[in-house]
PDB file of C-alpha atoms in Angstrom:
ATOM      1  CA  UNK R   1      15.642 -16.129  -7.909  1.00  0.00           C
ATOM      2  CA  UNK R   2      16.866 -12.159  -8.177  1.00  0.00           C
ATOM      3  CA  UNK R   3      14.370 -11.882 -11.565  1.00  0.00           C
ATOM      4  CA  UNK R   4      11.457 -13.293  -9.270  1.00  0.00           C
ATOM      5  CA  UNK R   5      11.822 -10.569  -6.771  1.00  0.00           C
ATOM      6  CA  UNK R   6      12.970  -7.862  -9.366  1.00  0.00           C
ATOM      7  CA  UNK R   7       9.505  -8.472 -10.737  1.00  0.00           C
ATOM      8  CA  UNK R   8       7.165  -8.774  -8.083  1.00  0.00           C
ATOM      9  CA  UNK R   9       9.179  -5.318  -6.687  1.00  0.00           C
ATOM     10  CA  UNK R  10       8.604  -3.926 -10.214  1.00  0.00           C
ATOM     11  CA  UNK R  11       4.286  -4.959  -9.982  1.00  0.00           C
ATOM     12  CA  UNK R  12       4.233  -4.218  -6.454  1.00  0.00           C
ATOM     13  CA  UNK R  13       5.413  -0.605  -7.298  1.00  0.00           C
ATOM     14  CA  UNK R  14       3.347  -0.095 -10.203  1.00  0.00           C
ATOM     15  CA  UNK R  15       0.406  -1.417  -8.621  1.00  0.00           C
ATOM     16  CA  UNK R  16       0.491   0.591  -5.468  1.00  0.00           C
ATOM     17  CA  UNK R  17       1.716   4.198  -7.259  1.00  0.00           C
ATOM     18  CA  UNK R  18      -1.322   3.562  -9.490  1.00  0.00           C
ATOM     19  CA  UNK R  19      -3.192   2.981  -6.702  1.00  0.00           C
ATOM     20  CA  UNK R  20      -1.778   6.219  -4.956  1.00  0.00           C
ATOM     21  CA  UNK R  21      -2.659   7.681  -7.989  1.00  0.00           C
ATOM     22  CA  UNK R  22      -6.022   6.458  -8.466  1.00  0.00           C
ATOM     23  CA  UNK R  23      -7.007   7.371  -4.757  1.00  0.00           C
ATOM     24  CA  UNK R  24      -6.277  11.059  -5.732  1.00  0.00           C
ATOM     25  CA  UNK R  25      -7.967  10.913  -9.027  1.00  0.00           C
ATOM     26  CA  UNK R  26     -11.391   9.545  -7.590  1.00  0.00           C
ATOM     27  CA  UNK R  27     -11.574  11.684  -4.521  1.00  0.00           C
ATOM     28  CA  UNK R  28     -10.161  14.622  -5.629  1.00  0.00           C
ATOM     29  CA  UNK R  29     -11.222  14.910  -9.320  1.00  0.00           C
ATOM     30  CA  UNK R  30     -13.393  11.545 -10.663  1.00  0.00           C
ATOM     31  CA  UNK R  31     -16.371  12.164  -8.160  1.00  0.00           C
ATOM     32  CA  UNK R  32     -16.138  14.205  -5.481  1.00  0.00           C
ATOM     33  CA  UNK R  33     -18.388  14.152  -3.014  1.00  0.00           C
ATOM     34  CA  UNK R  34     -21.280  16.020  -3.226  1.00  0.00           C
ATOM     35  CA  UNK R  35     -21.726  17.145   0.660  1.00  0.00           C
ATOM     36  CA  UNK R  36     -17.858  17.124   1.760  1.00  0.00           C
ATOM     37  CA  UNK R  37     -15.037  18.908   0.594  1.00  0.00           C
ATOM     38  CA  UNK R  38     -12.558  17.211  -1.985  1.00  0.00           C
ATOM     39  CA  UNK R  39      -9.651  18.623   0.212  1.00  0.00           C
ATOM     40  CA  UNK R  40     -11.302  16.621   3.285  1.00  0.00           C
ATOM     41  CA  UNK R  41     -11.709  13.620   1.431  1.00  0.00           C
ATOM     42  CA  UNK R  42      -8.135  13.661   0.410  1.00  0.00           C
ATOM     43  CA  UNK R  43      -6.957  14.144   3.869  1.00  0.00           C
ATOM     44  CA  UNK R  44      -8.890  11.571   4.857  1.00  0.00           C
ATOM     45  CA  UNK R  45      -7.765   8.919   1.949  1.00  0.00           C
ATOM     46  CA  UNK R  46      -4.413   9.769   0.842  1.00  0.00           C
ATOM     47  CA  UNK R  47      -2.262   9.803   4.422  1.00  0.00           C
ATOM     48  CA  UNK R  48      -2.752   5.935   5.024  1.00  0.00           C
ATOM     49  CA  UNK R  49      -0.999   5.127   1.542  1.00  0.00           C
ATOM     50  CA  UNK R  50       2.147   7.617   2.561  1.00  0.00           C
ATOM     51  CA  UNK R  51       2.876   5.419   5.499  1.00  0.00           C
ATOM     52  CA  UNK R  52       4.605   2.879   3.545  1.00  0.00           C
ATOM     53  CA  UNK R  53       5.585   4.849   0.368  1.00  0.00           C
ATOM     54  CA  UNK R  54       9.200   5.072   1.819  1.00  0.00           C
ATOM     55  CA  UNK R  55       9.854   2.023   2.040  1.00  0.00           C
ATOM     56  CA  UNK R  56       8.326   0.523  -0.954  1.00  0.00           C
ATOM     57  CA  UNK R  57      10.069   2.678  -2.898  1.00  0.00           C
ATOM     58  CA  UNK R  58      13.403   2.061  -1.706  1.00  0.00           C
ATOM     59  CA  UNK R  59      12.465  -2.060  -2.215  1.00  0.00           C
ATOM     60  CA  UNK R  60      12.388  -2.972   1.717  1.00  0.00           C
ATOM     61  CA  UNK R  61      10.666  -6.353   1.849  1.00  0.00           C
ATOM     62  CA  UNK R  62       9.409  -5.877   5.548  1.00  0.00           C
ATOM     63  CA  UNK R  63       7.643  -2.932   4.434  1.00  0.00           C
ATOM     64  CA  UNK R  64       5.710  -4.623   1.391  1.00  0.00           C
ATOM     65  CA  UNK R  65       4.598  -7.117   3.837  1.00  0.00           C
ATOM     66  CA  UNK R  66       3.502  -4.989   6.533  1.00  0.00           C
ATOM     67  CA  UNK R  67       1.925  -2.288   3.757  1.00  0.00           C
ATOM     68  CA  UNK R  68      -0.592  -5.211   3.318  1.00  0.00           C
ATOM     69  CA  UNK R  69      -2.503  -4.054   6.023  1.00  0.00           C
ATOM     70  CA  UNK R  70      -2.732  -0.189   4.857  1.00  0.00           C
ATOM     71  CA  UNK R  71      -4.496  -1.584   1.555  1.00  0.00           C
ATOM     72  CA  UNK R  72      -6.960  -3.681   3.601  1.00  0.00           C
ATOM     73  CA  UNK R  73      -8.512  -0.265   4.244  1.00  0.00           C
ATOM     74  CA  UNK R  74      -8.829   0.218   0.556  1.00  0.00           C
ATOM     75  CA  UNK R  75      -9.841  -3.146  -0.440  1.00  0.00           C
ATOM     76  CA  UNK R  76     -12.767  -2.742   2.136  1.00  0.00           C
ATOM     77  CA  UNK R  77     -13.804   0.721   0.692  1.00  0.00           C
ATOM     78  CA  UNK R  78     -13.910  -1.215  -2.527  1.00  0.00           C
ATOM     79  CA  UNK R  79     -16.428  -3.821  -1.850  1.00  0.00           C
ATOM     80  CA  UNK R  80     -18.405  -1.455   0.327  1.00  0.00           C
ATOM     81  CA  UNK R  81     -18.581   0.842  -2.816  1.00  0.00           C
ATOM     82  CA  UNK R  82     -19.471  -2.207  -5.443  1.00  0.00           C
ATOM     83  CA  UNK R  83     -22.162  -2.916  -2.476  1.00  0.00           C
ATOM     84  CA  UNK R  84     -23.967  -0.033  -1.998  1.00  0.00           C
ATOM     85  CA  UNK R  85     -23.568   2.534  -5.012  1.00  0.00           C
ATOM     86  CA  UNK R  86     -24.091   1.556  -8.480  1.00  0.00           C
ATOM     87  CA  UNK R  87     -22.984   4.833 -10.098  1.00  0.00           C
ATOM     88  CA  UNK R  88     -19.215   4.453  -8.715  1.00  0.00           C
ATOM     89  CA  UNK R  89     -19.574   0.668  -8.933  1.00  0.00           C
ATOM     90  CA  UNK R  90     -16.677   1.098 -12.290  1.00  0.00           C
ATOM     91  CA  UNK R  91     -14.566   3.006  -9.839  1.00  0.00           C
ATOM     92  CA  UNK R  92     -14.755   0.687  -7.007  1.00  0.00           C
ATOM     93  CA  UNK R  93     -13.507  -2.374  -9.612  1.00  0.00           C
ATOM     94  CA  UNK R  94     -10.275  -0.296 -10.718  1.00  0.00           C
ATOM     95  CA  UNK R  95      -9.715   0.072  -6.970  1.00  0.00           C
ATOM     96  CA  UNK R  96     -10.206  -3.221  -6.605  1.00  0.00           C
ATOM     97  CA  UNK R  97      -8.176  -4.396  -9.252  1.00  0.00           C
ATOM     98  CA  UNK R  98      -4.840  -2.056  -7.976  1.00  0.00           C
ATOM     99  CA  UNK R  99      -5.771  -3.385  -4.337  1.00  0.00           C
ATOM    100  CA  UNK R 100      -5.553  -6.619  -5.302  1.00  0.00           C
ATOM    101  CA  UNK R 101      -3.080  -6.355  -7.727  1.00  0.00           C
ATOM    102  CA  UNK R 102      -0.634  -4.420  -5.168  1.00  0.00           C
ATOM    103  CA  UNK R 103      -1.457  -6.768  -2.103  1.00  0.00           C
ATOM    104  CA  UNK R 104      -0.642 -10.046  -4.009  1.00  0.00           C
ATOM    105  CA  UNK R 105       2.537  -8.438  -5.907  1.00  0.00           C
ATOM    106  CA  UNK R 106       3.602  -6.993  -2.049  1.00  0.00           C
ATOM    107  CA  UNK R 107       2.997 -10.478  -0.462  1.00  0.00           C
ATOM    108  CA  UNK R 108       5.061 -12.613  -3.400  1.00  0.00           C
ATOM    109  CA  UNK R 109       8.186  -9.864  -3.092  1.00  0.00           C
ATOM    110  CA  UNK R 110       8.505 -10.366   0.498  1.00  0.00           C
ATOM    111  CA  UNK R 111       8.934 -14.075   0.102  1.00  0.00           C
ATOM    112  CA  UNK R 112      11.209 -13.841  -2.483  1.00  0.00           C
ATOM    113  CA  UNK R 113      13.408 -11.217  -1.469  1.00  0.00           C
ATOM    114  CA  UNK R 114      13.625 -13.197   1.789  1.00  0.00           C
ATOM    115  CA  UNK R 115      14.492 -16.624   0.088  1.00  0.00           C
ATOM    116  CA  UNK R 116      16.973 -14.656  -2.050  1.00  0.00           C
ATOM    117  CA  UNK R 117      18.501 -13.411   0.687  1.00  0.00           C
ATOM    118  CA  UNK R 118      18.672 -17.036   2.456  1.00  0.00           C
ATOM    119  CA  UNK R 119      16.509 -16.112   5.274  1.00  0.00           C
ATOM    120  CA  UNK R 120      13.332 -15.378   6.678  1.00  0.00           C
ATOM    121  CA  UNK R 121      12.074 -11.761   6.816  1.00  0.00           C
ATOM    122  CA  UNK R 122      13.213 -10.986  10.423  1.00  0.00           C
ATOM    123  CA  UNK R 123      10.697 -10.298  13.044  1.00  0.00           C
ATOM    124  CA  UNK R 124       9.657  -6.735  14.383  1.00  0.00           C
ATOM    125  CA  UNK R 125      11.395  -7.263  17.335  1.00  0.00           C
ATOM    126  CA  UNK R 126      14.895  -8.014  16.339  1.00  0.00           C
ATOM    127  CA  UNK R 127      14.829  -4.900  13.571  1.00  0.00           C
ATOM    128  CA  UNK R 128      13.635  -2.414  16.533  1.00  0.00           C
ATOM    129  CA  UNK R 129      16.536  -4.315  18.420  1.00  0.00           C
ATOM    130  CA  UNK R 130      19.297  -3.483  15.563  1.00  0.00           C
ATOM    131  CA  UNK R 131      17.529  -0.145  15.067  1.00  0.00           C
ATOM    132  CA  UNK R 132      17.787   0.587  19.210  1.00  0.00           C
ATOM    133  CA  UNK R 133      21.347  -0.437  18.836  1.00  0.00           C
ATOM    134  CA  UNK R 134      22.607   1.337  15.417  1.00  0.00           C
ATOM    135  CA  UNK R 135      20.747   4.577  17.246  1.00  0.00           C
ATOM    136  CA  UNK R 136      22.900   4.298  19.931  1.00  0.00           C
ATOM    137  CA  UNK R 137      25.734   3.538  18.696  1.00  0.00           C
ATOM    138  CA  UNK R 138      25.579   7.031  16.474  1.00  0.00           C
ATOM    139  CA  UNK R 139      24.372   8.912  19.087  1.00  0.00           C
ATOM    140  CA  UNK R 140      27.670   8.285  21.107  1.00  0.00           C
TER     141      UNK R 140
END
């Protein structure tokens, strides 16, 4: 069960670095907007996809499954893009494609990492509970 998660960690991180990377690319180099500033646009795009970079990066399944709901912001710009403007239609696909890519390979770690380590992913409220308690334990 370990090589199951060890590869869905290893997509999940390709897919959403390459999506990190891609985000940067498009609005910053690829096709910047004509009427607002590249720098603005980054601001605006990249932040979201830092939230969870932590995390994914040091292989914490409750972060892969809650980083789901950054890329739904992503995956929405996509299909708006494929909607409406036919010259970035080809960049809107590769966005797409490392949306979906990174949402599917973030969803499949999660559940393996959590059978693999013989339970369920815990809930929000019982990590802030061992978080509120490891806090103040150190701060004693």
């Amino acid at each position: 069960m370990k090589f199951v998660s060890t590869t869905w960690r290893k997509l999940a991180l390709v897919s959403y670095l390459s999506l990190f990377a891609w985000v940067i690319s498009w609005h910053g180099w690829l096709s910047p907007h004509e009427q607002l500033s590249r720098y603005f646009l980054l601001a605006l795009w990249v932040p979201p996809l830092l939230f969870p970079l932590k995390g994914i990066l040091q292989g914490k399944p409750y972060t892969h499954a809650w980083a789901n709901f950054v890329l739904m912001l992503y995956f929405m710009h996509a299909f708006t893009i494929l909607w409406i403007d036919e010259g970035e239609r080809w960049l809107a696909v590769i966005e797409l494609i490392l949306v979906s890519s990174s949402f599917v390979s973030n969803t499949y770690f999660a559940r393996a990492k959590g059978k693999e380590l013989g339970s369920r992913l815990p809930k929000l409220s019982e990590v802030e509970k061992a978080e509120k308690a490891r806090f103040q334990h150190e701060s004693k």
